[in-house]
Amino acid sequence: MSYLLPTVTTKEGVDELILNTIDSVLVLRVGRASDAVCLQLDDILAKAAREVSKFATIALVDVDSEEIQVYLKYFDITLIPATLFFFNAEHMKMDSGTPDHTKWIGPFHSKQDFIDVVETIYRGAMKGKLIVTCPLPPERVPKFQLLYKEI
Amino acid sequence: MPTEYQFCRVCRQNHDQGKGHRFATKHKQRLDALLKKTLKDVQEVRFFLKNAIRLKANFGNSSKFWCHFCEQEIHNDKSGFACEQTIRHLASKQHLGAVKKFWFENGGDVSKQPAFYITYSDFGKWEEACTALAPEDATDLTGKELNNIHSERSVTHATSAENVSQSSVVCGSSLAVKPLSILTDQSFLYRRPVNGKVQPAAAVSGQPWADRLSDGQPKKLQLELQVRINGVNLLGETHAQTGQVVTLDGSMENRDSRGGVTASVRQTESALGQNLTTIRAPALNPGQGNVHSGALPPWLKASSGQQRGVPAAVADAPNPSLPLSRTQQGKLAKLRNPNRVGAAWAEKRRAEMERERRGELVEKSVPDSSAWLPRFGRVWQSGSRRETRKEFEAEKRSEGRWKSSAKSKRSSDVTSRAPEIRPYVSKRLRTTGGVLVASLPDGAK
């Protein structure tokens, strides 16, 4: 499914995407094209890309690329697929009741769920909010556990 | 004859319409709204009229009831039963008189009146039910068990209580977001404990009185009941969870001397998710930060190699702002919220991209930009000389506009002036014809 959406493999590519997306949400799916859950998510993203095209851009980031490691390190990505949201070169957070507000981890249940999330982020960002509340009910949010260590 | 002004407490305004005021459309609308709102409150109290519930004496009860008819607030502080004072007030003769007076003054459907007071027979039944409730039952309901939890909570989770109230402080900074260690189960949807009061939101299941509350009951009352009866218990549960956080995280929060929370650098040690692949992110070096600590993001750091890695599909995607005319762009700019996220940056970047598109602002370090190609002043370009001239004029004009926006007003006046175009004089003529040379200005010689 990854061939339906642009894939970025370099740090500069991600930089340019973030810096060139103005006044619309940038959705970056960080994952591996061969991963089963990623395939599922990519399918949803590809189907929703056209519908959200007026207020969002979607791109895929290959997690295995060497140059992307700086982003993996920065965003502390340990579970894939992880979906990041940006607006005007600002990282957007979402409180979905999971341990991590900085990214969406796992797939979306349906295309509409994804559209709802992106729309909420867009609406929040247009009101100046850096963190928004997830519009989805808890049962539609993938569950995971994280254990942090302090450095 | 001067008209006498009267105050209508439904409309909250003075009027000189006398009794006719209560037939006014606006008054009727306001009266309907007020009665609807009051009825809702009274119905909630009626639930406790049917289901008498004894409260533990030592649980403070801060619920209040505002009686619109008597214009007084009824406190349920010293109630032995749920909403006792309110029920007693609604059944009182004074309240009945106030209701009738209200109807007389403000009009309205008289048939609705009985809904706003409690009849003597209902009140009698409630009192019987109250006496039937033995004090032992109450002890069973909310007794020793809770007291134990209360004391336990106050001893063991004294510090975690602080964590709960402080956790919202962490989200204050824009870049740093403190990661949570346990699932919040969307508890953010509900109110957090504020000033010691608990606005519980957890499901009622598992509570001893859960079977007494049918689904059709007003939710507000269910919550109220929980606060009243089990406020401490809920607090205990909340802190039990937070206690878990503390054991998981150790010292997760660093508080500075001013009481604020400074974000510490932390990284995921282990992660586990349903069907999700776990990868190993590169370890953070000392001094480096990540998204949790609010470090400078990678896209704002200058990269060493300038290679365009944007895929063709993204790079070639038509930018919706490009084909728009100037007026359309102006209209769109007005629609954008100036307080949106990154608004200042977006405007700056938009202007920058516009200049980049025109080739006016090109970084020298970029090897594959078209700026390194020499310009030959159009001598080898196809097309007529007139076209060339038009192109040159347009270019000069746009250049002047950009300079004027960048420089001061005085200098912009100089630069934005139309360029002086001198007629073309052939070089051969210049060198051979002495007369022509003499006629040229000094600078051209």
Coordinates of C-alpha atoms in Angstrom, one line a residue:
Chain A
M1 CA 0.0 0.0 0.0
S2 CA 2.9 2.3 0.6
Y3 CA 3.3 2.9 -3.2
L4 CA 0.1 4.9 -3.1
L5 CA 1.6 7.6 -0.9
P6 CA 4.9 9.4 -1.1
T7 CA 7.6 7.8 0.9
V8 CA 10.5 9.7 2.5
T9 CA 13.7 8.0 3.4
T10 CA 16.0 11.0 4.2
K11 CA 16.1 13.5 7.0
E12 CA 16.2 16.3 4.5
G13 CA 13.0 15.0 2.9
V14 CA 11.2 15.0 6.2
D15 CA 12.6 18.5 6.9
E16 CA 11.3 19.8 3.7
L17 CA 8.0 18.2 4.1
I18 CA 7.6 19.8 7.5
L19 CA 8.9 23.2 6.4
N20 CA 6.9 23.3 3.2
T21 CA 3.6 22.3 4.6
I22 CA 1.9 25.6 5.4
D23 CA -1.5 26.0 7.1
S24 CA -2.4 22.4 6.7
V25 CA -1.8 19.3 8.8
L26 CA 1.1 17.1 7.9
V27 CA 0.6 13.4 8.7
L28 CA 3.7 11.4 8.8
R29 CA 3.4 7.6 9.2
V30 CA 6.6 6.2 10.5
G31 CA 6.8 2.5 9.9
R32 CA 7.8 -0.3 7.6
A33 CA 6.0 -1.0 4.4
S34 CA 6.2 -4.8 5.0
D35 CA 4.7 -4.7 8.4
A36 CA 1.2 -6.1 8.6
V37 CA -0.2 -3.4 10.8
C38 CA 1.5 -0.8 8.7
L39 CA -0.1 -2.2 5.6
Q40 CA -3.5 -1.9 7.3
L41 CA -2.8 1.7 8.3
D42 CA -1.3 2.6 4.9
D43 CA -4.5 1.3 3.3
I44 CA -6.6 3.7 5.5
L45 CA -4.2 6.6 4.9
A46 CA -4.2 6.0 1.1
K47 CA -8.0 5.9 1.0
A48 CA -8.4 9.0 3.2
A49 CA -5.6 11.0 1.5
R50 CA -7.9 12.5 -1.2
E51 CA -10.7 13.3 1.3
V52 CA -8.4 15.2 3.7
S53 CA -6.4 16.7 0.9
K54 CA -7.8 20.2 1.5
F55 CA -6.4 20.4 5.0
A56 CA -3.8 17.7 5.3
T57 CA -0.9 16.1 3.5
I58 CA 0.1 12.5 4.2
A59 CA 3.5 11.0 3.7
L60 CA 5.2 7.8 4.8
V61 CA 8.5 7.6 6.5
D62 CA 10.6 4.5 6.2
V63 CA 11.8 3.5 9.6
D64 CA 14.7 1.4 8.4
S65 CA 16.4 4.2 6.6
E66 CA 19.6 5.3 8.3
E67 CA 19.0 9.0 7.8
I68 CA 15.7 8.8 9.6
Q69 CA 17.2 7.6 12.9
V70 CA 17.6 11.2 14.1
Y71 CA 13.8 11.6 13.9
L72 CA 13.2 8.2 15.6
K73 CA 15.5 9.3 18.3
Y74 CA 13.8 12.7 18.7
F75 CA 10.3 11.4 18.7
D76 CA 11.2 8.3 20.8
I77 CA 9.6 5.9 18.4
T78 CA 9.6 2.4 19.7
L79 CA 6.4 1.0 18.4
I80 CA 5.4 1.0 14.7
P81 CA 3.4 2.2 13.0
A82 CA 3.6 5.6 14.7
T83 CA 1.7 8.5 13.2
L84 CA 3.0 12.0 13.8
F85 CA 1.1 15.2 13.2
F86 CA 2.5 18.6 12.3
F87 CA 1.0 22.0 11.7
N88 CA 3.1 25.0 10.4
A89 CA 6.3 23.2 11.4
E90 CA 5.0 22.6 14.9
H91 CA 4.6 19.2 16.3
M92 CA 0.9 18.6 17.3
K93 CA 0.0 16.4 20.2
M94 CA -3.1 14.5 21.0
D95 CA -4.5 13.2 24.3
S96 CA -6.1 10.0 23.3
G97 CA -6.0 8.4 26.8
T98 CA -2.8 6.4 26.0
P99 CA 0.5 6.8 27.7
D100 CA 1.9 8.8 24.8
H101 CA 0.5 12.1 23.7
T102 CA 3.1 12.9 21.1
K103 CA 2.1 10.4 18.5
W104 CA -0.6 8.0 17.5
I105 CA 0.6 4.5 17.8
G106 CA -1.0 1.6 15.9
P107 CA -3.6 1.6 13.2
F108 CA -6.9 3.3 12.9
H109 CA -10.1 1.3 13.0
S110 CA -11.6 2.9 10.0
K111 CA -11.0 5.6 7.5
Q112 CA -13.5 7.9 9.2
D113 CA -11.6 7.6 12.5
F114 CA -8.5 8.9 10.8
I115 CA -10.4 11.7 9.1
D116 CA -11.9 12.7 12.4
V117 CA -8.5 12.7 14.1
V118 CA -6.9 14.8 11.4
E119 CA -9.9 17.2 11.4
T120 CA -9.7 17.6 15.1
I121 CA -6.0 18.4 14.9
Y122 CA -6.6 20.9 12.1
R123 CA -9.4 22.6 14.0
G124 CA -7.4 22.7 17.2
A125 CA -4.3 24.1 15.4
M126 CA -6.4 26.8 13.6
K127 CA -7.5 27.9 17.1
G128 CA -3.9 27.9 18.3
K129 CA -3.9 24.7 20.3
L130 CA -0.8 22.5 20.4
I131 CA -2.5 19.6 22.0
V132 CA -6.0 18.4 21.3
T133 CA -8.3 15.8 22.7
C134 CA -8.9 12.6 20.7
P135 CA -12.4 12.6 19.2
L136 CA -12.5 8.7 19.2
P137 CA -14.0 6.6 22.0
P138 CA -11.4 4.7 24.0
E139 CA -12.3 1.3 22.5
R140 CA -11.2 2.6 19.1
V141 CA -7.8 3.7 20.3
P142 CA -5.1 1.0 20.1
K143 CA -3.8 0.0 23.5
F144 CA -0.1 -0.2 24.4
Q145 CA 2.2 0.1 27.3
L146 CA 5.3 2.1 27.6
L147 CA 7.9 2.1 30.3
Y148 CA 10.2 5.2 30.5
K149 CA 13.7 5.4 31.8
E150 CA 15.2 8.7 32.8
I151 CA 18.5 9.8 31.4
Chain B
M1 CA -50.2 60.0 35.0
P2 CA -46.7 58.6 35.6
T3 CA -46.5 54.9 35.0
E4 CA -45.2 52.7 37.8
Y5 CA -42.2 50.6 37.1
Q6 CA -42.2 47.0 38.2
F7 CA -39.4 44.5 38.3
C8 CA -40.0 41.1 36.5
R9 CA -37.7 38.5 38.1
V10 CA -38.2 36.1 35.2
C11 CA -37.0 38.7 32.6
R12 CA -34.8 40.4 35.2
Q13 CA -35.8 43.9 34.0
N14 CA -38.0 46.8 35.0
H15 CA -41.1 47.4 32.9
D16 CA -44.0 49.7 33.0
Q17 CA -46.5 47.4 31.2
G18 CA -48.2 46.4 34.4
K19 CA -50.0 43.0 34.3
G20 CA -49.8 43.0 30.5
H21 CA -46.1 42.2 30.7
R22 CA -46.8 38.5 31.5
F23 CA -48.5 38.1 28.2
A24 CA -45.4 39.4 26.3
T25 CA -43.8 36.8 24.0
K26 CA -40.4 37.4 25.4
H27 CA -41.6 36.9 28.9
K28 CA -43.4 33.7 28.0
Q29 CA -40.3 32.4 26.4
R30 CA -38.1 33.2 29.4
L31 CA -40.7 31.7 31.7
D32 CA -40.7 28.5 29.8
A33 CA -37.0 28.3 29.8
L34 CA -36.8 29.0 33.5
L35 CA -39.5 26.4 34.4
K36 CA -37.8 23.8 32.2
K37 CA -34.5 24.3 33.9
T38 CA -36.1 24.3 37.4
L39 CA -38.1 21.2 36.6
K40 CA -35.0 19.3 35.6
D41 CA -33.5 20.1 39.0
V42 CA -36.6 19.2 40.9
Q43 CA -36.9 15.9 39.0
E44 CA -33.4 15.1 40.1
V45 CA -34.4 15.6 43.7
R46 CA -37.5 13.5 43.1
F47 CA -35.3 10.6 42.5
F48 CA -34.1 10.7 46.1
L49 CA -37.7 11.1 47.2
K50 CA -38.5 7.7 45.7
N51 CA -35.2 6.1 46.8
A52 CA -34.3 7.3 50.2
I53 CA -30.6 6.9 50.8
R54 CA -29.0 7.4 54.2
L55 CA -25.7 9.2 54.2
K56 CA -22.8 8.7 56.4
A57 CA -22.7 11.6 58.9
N58 CA -19.0 12.3 58.6
F59 CA -19.1 12.8 54.8
G60 CA -19.3 16.5 54.1
N61 CA -22.0 17.2 51.6
S62 CA -21.7 20.4 49.6
S63 CA -24.6 20.1 47.2
K64 CA -26.9 23.0 47.0
F65 CA -30.3 23.7 45.5
W66 CA -31.4 27.1 44.4
C67 CA -35.2 27.5 44.7
H68 CA -36.3 30.0 42.1
F69 CA -39.7 30.4 43.7
C70 CA -38.6 31.2 47.2
E71 CA -35.3 32.8 45.9
Q72 CA -33.2 31.1 48.4
E73 CA -30.4 28.5 48.4
I74 CA -30.9 25.3 50.3
H75 CA -27.7 23.6 51.6
N76 CA -27.6 19.9 52.1
D77 CA -24.7 20.1 54.5
K78 CA -26.3 18.6 57.5
S79 CA -28.5 16.1 55.7
G80 CA -28.7 12.6 57.1
F81 CA -30.3 11.4 53.9
A82 CA -29.6 12.3 50.3
C83 CA -31.1 15.7 49.5
E84 CA -32.9 15.8 52.8
Q85 CA -33.0 19.6 53.2
T86 CA -34.1 20.1 49.6
I87 CA -36.9 17.6 49.9
R88 CA -38.1 19.1 53.2
H89 CA -38.0 22.6 51.6
L90 CA -40.0 21.4 48.5
A91 CA -42.6 19.9 50.7
S92 CA -43.0 23.0 53.0
K93 CA -46.0 25.2 53.0
Q94 CA -43.9 28.2 52.5
H95 CA -42.6 26.8 49.2
L96 CA -46.1 25.9 48.0
G97 CA -47.2 29.4 48.7
A98 CA -44.2 30.8 46.8
V99 CA -45.0 28.5 43.8
K100 CA -48.6 29.7 43.7
K101 CA -47.5 33.3 44.0
F102 CA -45.0 32.9 41.2
W103 CA -47.7 31.5 39.0
F104 CA -50.0 34.4 39.9
E105 CA -47.3 37.0 39.1
N106 CA -45.9 35.5 36.0
G107 CA -48.7 33.5 34.4
G108 CA -48.1 30.1 32.9
D109 CA -49.9 26.8 32.7
V110 CA -51.3 26.0 36.2
S111 CA -51.4 22.3 35.4
K112 CA -47.6 22.3 35.6
Q113 CA -47.6 23.6 39.1
P114 CA -47.7 20.2 41.0
A115 CA -44.4 19.2 39.4
F116 CA -42.6 21.9 41.4
Y117 CA -43.5 21.0 44.9
I118 CA -43.7 17.8 46.8
T119 CA -47.1 16.7 48.0
Y120 CA -47.8 15.8 51.6
S121 CA -48.4 12.1 50.8
D122 CA -45.1 11.7 48.9
F123 CA -43.3 13.4 51.7
G124 CA -44.9 11.1 54.2
K125 CA -43.8 8.0 52.2
W126 CA -40.3 9.3 52.0
E127 CA -40.2 9.9 55.8
E128 CA -41.4 6.4 56.3
A129 CA -38.7 5.0 54.0
C130 CA -36.1 7.1 55.9
T131 CA -37.2 5.7 59.3
A132 CA -37.2 2.2 57.8
L133 CA -33.6 2.6 56.8
A134 CA -31.8 1.2 59.8
P135 CA -28.5 3.0 60.7
E136 CA -26.7 -0.4 60.4
D137 CA -27.6 -0.5 56.7
A138 CA -25.9 2.8 56.3
T139 CA -22.8 1.6 58.0
D140 CA -22.8 -1.4 55.6
L141 CA -23.1 0.9 52.7
T142 CA -20.5 3.4 53.4
G143 CA -19.0 2.4 56.7
K144 CA -15.8 1.1 58.1
E145 CA -14.5 0.0 54.8
L146 CA -14.4 3.5 53.5
N147 CA -12.9 4.8 56.7
N148 CA -10.1 2.4 56.3
I149 CA -9.5 3.5 52.8
H150 CA -9.7 7.0 53.9
S151 CA -7.0 6.6 56.5
E152 CA -4.9 4.4 54.1
R153 CA -5.1 7.0 51.5
S154 CA -4.2 9.8 53.7
V155 CA -1.1 8.0 55.0
T156 CA 0.2 6.2 52.0
H157 CA -0.7 8.3 49.1
A158 CA -0.2 11.7 50.6
T159 CA 2.6 12.5 48.1
S160 CA 0.7 11.0 45.1
A161 CA -2.1 13.4 45.8
E162 CA 0.2 16.2 45.0
N163 CA 1.3 14.5 41.8
V164 CA -2.3 14.4 40.6
S165 CA -2.9 18.0 41.1
Q166 CA 0.4 19.0 39.7
S167 CA 0.2 16.8 36.6
S168 CA -1.8 19.4 34.6
V169 CA 1.0 21.9 35.2
V170 CA 3.3 19.8 33.0
C171 CA 1.4 20.4 29.9
G172 CA 1.9 24.1 30.2
S173 CA 5.0 24.4 28.1
S174 CA 4.6 24.2 24.4
L175 CA 7.2 21.7 23.4
A176 CA 7.6 19.6 26.5
V177 CA 4.9 17.1 27.2
K178 CA 5.3 14.8 30.1
P179 CA 4.6 11.3 29.0
L180 CA 2.1 9.3 31.0
S181 CA 3.1 5.9 32.4
I182 CA -0.4 4.3 32.6
L183 CA -3.4 4.4 30.5
T184 CA -5.6 7.4 31.4
D185 CA -8.6 5.6 30.0
Q186 CA -9.8 8.9 28.7
S187 CA -10.3 10.2 32.2
F188 CA -9.5 13.6 30.7
L189 CA -13.0 13.6 29.4
Y190 CA -14.2 14.3 32.9
R191 CA -13.3 16.8 35.5
R192 CA -10.1 16.4 37.5
P193 CA -10.0 16.8 41.2
V194 CA -10.0 20.6 41.9
N195 CA -9.5 22.1 45.2
G196 CA -10.1 18.9 47.1
K197 CA -13.5 18.3 45.5
V198 CA -13.8 15.2 43.4
Q199 CA -15.9 15.2 40.2
P200 CA -16.0 11.5 39.7
A201 CA -16.4 10.0 36.3
A202 CA -15.6 6.4 36.7
A203 CA -18.2 3.9 36.0
V204 CA -20.6 3.1 38.8
S205 CA -20.2 -0.7 38.4
G206 CA -18.8 -2.5 41.3
Q207 CA -20.1 0.0 43.8
P208 CA -22.5 -1.4 46.4
W209 CA -25.3 1.0 45.5
A210 CA -24.9 0.6 41.8
D211 CA -27.9 -1.7 41.6
R212 CA -30.0 1.1 43.2
L213 CA -29.4 3.4 40.4
S214 CA -31.3 2.6 37.3
D215 CA -30.0 3.7 33.9
G216 CA -32.8 6.1 33.4
Q217 CA -31.8 8.2 36.3
P218 CA -30.2 11.6 35.7
K219 CA -26.5 11.3 35.4
K220 CA -25.8 14.3 37.4
L221 CA -27.4 12.8 40.4
Q222 CA -25.6 9.5 40.1
L223 CA -22.4 11.5 40.1
E224 CA -23.5 13.6 43.0
L225 CA -24.4 10.5 44.9
Q226 CA -21.0 9.1 44.3
V227 CA -19.3 12.2 45.6
R228 CA -21.4 12.3 48.6
I229 CA -21.2 8.7 49.6
N230 CA -18.0 7.6 48.1
G231 CA -16.0 10.7 47.5
V232 CA -13.2 9.5 49.6
N233 CA -13.3 6.0 48.1
L234 CA -13.0 7.5 44.6
L235 CA -10.1 9.6 45.8
G236 CA -8.6 6.5 47.1
E237 CA -8.9 4.8 43.8
T238 CA -7.4 7.7 42.0
H239 CA -4.5 7.8 44.2
A240 CA -4.0 4.1 44.1
Q241 CA -3.5 4.5 40.3
T242 CA -1.1 7.4 40.8
G243 CA 0.7 5.3 43.3
Q244 CA 1.3 2.8 40.5
V245 CA 2.7 5.6 38.5
V246 CA 5.1 6.4 41.2
T247 CA 6.3 2.8 41.5
L248 CA 6.7 2.6 37.8
D249 CA 8.5 5.8 37.3
G250 CA 10.4 6.3 40.4
S251 CA 11.1 10.0 40.5
M252 CA 9.5 11.1 37.3
E253 CA 9.0 14.7 38.1
N254 CA 11.6 17.2 38.9
R255 CA 10.2 20.2 40.6
D256 CA 12.2 23.3 40.7
S257 CA 12.3 25.7 43.6
R258 CA 9.4 27.8 42.3
G259 CA 7.2 24.8 42.3
G260 CA 7.1 24.4 38.6
V261 CA 7.9 21.2 36.8
T262 CA 11.0 21.0 34.7
A263 CA 10.9 18.4 31.9
S264 CA 13.6 15.8 32.4
V265 CA 15.0 13.8 29.5
R266 CA 13.5 10.4 29.3
Q267 CA 13.3 7.7 26.8
T268 CA 11.1 4.7 26.3
E269 CA 12.7 1.7 28.0
S270 CA 10.3 -0.9 26.8
A271 CA 7.1 -0.9 24.8
L272 CA 4.4 -3.4 24.3
G273 CA 1.4 -3.1 22.1
Q274 CA -1.3 -5.3 20.5
N275 CA 0.2 -6.7 17.3
L276 CA 2.6 -3.8 17.1
T277 CA 6.2 -4.3 16.1
T278 CA 8.7 -3.0 18.6
I279 CA 11.8 -1.3 17.2
R280 CA 14.8 -0.1 19.0
A281 CA 15.3 3.7 18.7
P282 CA 18.9 4.9 19.0
A283 CA 19.9 5.7 22.5
L284 CA 20.1 9.4 23.5
N285 CA 23.5 10.7 24.1
P286 CA 24.0 12.7 27.2
G287 CA 23.1 16.3 26.6
Q288 CA 20.7 15.4 23.8
G289 CA 17.0 16.0 24.2
N290 CA 13.9 14.5 22.7
V291 CA 10.3 15.4 22.2
H292 CA 9.6 14.8 25.9
S293 CA 12.2 17.2 27.1
G294 CA 11.2 19.8 24.5
A295 CA 14.6 19.9 22.7
L296 CA 15.1 21.7 19.4
P297 CA 13.4 19.6 16.8
P298 CA 15.5 18.1 14.0
W299 CA 13.8 20.0 11.2
L300 CA 14.9 23.3 12.7
K301 CA 18.5 22.2 12.9
A302 CA 20.6 23.0 9.8
S303 CA 21.6 19.8 8.1
S304 CA 25.0 19.3 6.7
G305 CA 24.3 17.8 3.3
Q306 CA 21.8 19.6 1.1
Q307 CA 20.1 16.9 -0.8
R308 CA 16.6 17.1 -1.9
G309 CA 15.0 14.0 -0.6
V310 CA 11.4 15.0 -1.2
P311 CA 9.7 12.4 -3.3
A312 CA 8.6 13.5 -6.7
A313 CA 4.9 13.0 -5.9
V314 CA 5.1 15.5 -3.1
A315 CA 7.5 17.9 -4.8
D316 CA 5.4 18.0 -7.9
A317 CA 2.1 18.3 -6.2
P318 CA 0.4 21.5 -7.2
N319 CA 0.5 24.0 -4.5
P320 CA -3.0 25.3 -4.0
S321 CA -1.8 28.8 -3.2
L322 CA 0.2 29.2 -6.4
P323 CA -2.5 29.6 -9.1
L324 CA -4.5 32.0 -6.9
S325 CA -4.6 35.6 -7.9
R326 CA -3.4 38.4 -5.6
T327 CA -6.9 39.4 -4.5
Q328 CA -7.8 35.8 -3.9
Q329 CA -4.7 35.3 -1.7
G330 CA -5.6 38.5 0.2
K331 CA -9.0 37.2 0.9
L332 CA -7.7 33.9 2.1
A333 CA -5.1 35.6 4.3
K334 CA -7.9 37.5 6.0
L335 CA -9.8 34.2 6.7
R336 CA -6.8 32.7 8.4
N337 CA -6.8 32.9 12.2
P338 CA -3.9 35.1 13.3
N339 CA -3.7 33.1 16.5
R340 CA -3.4 29.7 14.9
V341 CA -0.4 27.5 15.6
G342 CA 2.8 28.9 14.0
A343 CA 0.9 31.8 12.3
A344 CA 3.9 34.1 12.2
W345 CA 6.2 31.4 10.9
A346 CA 3.7 30.4 8.3
E347 CA 3.4 33.9 6.9
K348 CA 7.1 34.3 6.8
R349 CA 7.6 31.0 5.2
R350 CA 4.9 31.7 2.6
A351 CA 6.6 34.9 1.6
E352 CA 9.9 33.1 1.5
M353 CA 8.5 30.3 -0.7
E354 CA 7.0 32.9 -3.0
R355 CA 10.4 34.5 -3.5
E356 CA 12.0 31.1 -3.9
R357 CA 9.5 30.3 -6.6
R358 CA 10.5 33.5 -8.4
G359 CA 14.1 32.7 -8.1
E360 CA 14.8 35.8 -6.1
L361 CA 15.8 34.2 -2.9
V362 CA 18.1 31.3 -3.7
E363 CA 20.7 29.9 -1.3
K364 CA 24.2 30.0 -2.7
S365 CA 25.0 26.7 -1.1
V366 CA 22.3 24.8 -3.0
P367 CA 24.2 23.1 -5.9
D368 CA 21.2 22.0 -7.9
S369 CA 19.4 25.3 -8.0
S370 CA 19.1 27.1 -11.3
A371 CA 20.8 30.2 -10.0
W372 CA 24.3 29.1 -10.9
L373 CA 23.5 29.2 -14.7
P374 CA 24.8 32.4 -16.2
R375 CA 22.5 34.9 -17.7
F376 CA 23.2 36.3 -21.1
G377 CA 20.8 39.2 -21.0
R378 CA 18.4 37.5 -23.3
V379 CA 20.7 37.9 -26.4
W380 CA 20.3 34.2 -27.2
Q381 CA 16.8 33.9 -26.3
S382 CA 14.1 33.4 -28.9
G383 CA 11.4 35.9 -29.4
S384 CA 11.1 39.5 -30.5
R385 CA 13.0 42.4 -28.9
R386 CA 9.7 43.8 -27.8
E387 CA 8.9 40.7 -25.8
T388 CA 12.3 40.9 -24.2
R389 CA 11.7 44.5 -23.3
K390 CA 8.3 43.7 -21.7
E391 CA 9.9 40.9 -19.8
F392 CA 12.7 43.1 -18.5
E393 CA 10.3 45.8 -17.4
A394 CA 8.1 43.3 -15.6
E395 CA 11.2 41.9 -13.9
K396 CA 12.4 45.3 -12.8
R397 CA 9.0 46.2 -11.5
S398 CA 8.7 43.1 -9.3
E399 CA 12.3 43.5 -8.1
G400 CA 11.5 47.1 -7.0
R401 CA 8.4 45.9 -5.2
W402 CA 10.3 43.3 -3.2
K403 CA 13.1 45.8 -2.4
S404 CA 10.6 48.4 -1.3
S405 CA 9.0 45.9 1.1
A406 CA 12.4 45.1 2.6
K407 CA 14.0 48.5 2.8
S408 CA 12.8 51.8 4.3
K409 CA 10.2 53.9 2.7
R410 CA 12.5 56.5 1.5
S411 CA 14.8 54.1 -0.3
S412 CA 11.8 52.3 -1.7
D413 CA 10.7 55.4 -3.4
V414 CA 13.9 55.4 -5.3
T415 CA 14.0 51.8 -6.2
S416 CA 10.3 51.4 -7.1
R417 CA 10.6 54.1 -9.7
A418 CA 10.2 52.8 -13.2
P419 CA 13.6 52.0 -14.7
E420 CA 15.0 54.4 -17.2
I421 CA 15.0 52.8 -20.6
R422 CA 17.4 54.3 -23.1
P423 CA 17.1 53.6 -26.8
Y424 CA 19.4 51.0 -28.2
V425 CA 22.4 52.4 -30.0
S426 CA 24.4 50.1 -32.2
K427 CA 28.1 49.8 -31.1
R428 CA 29.2 50.2 -34.7
L429 CA 27.5 53.5 -34.9
R430 CA 28.9 54.5 -31.5
T431 CA 32.5 53.9 -32.6
T432 CA 32.3 55.2 -36.2
G433 CA 29.9 58.1 -36.1
G434 CA 31.6 61.0 -34.3
V435 CA 28.5 63.0 -34.1
L436 CA 26.6 60.3 -32.4
V437 CA 29.3 59.7 -29.9
A438 CA 29.3 63.3 -29.0
S439 CA 25.5 63.3 -28.4
L440 CA 25.7 60.4 -25.9
P441 CA 25.8 61.2 -22.2
D442 CA 29.1 61.4 -20.5
G443 CA 28.6 58.1 -18.6
A444 CA 28.1 56.1 -21.8
K445 CA 31.5 57.1 -23.3

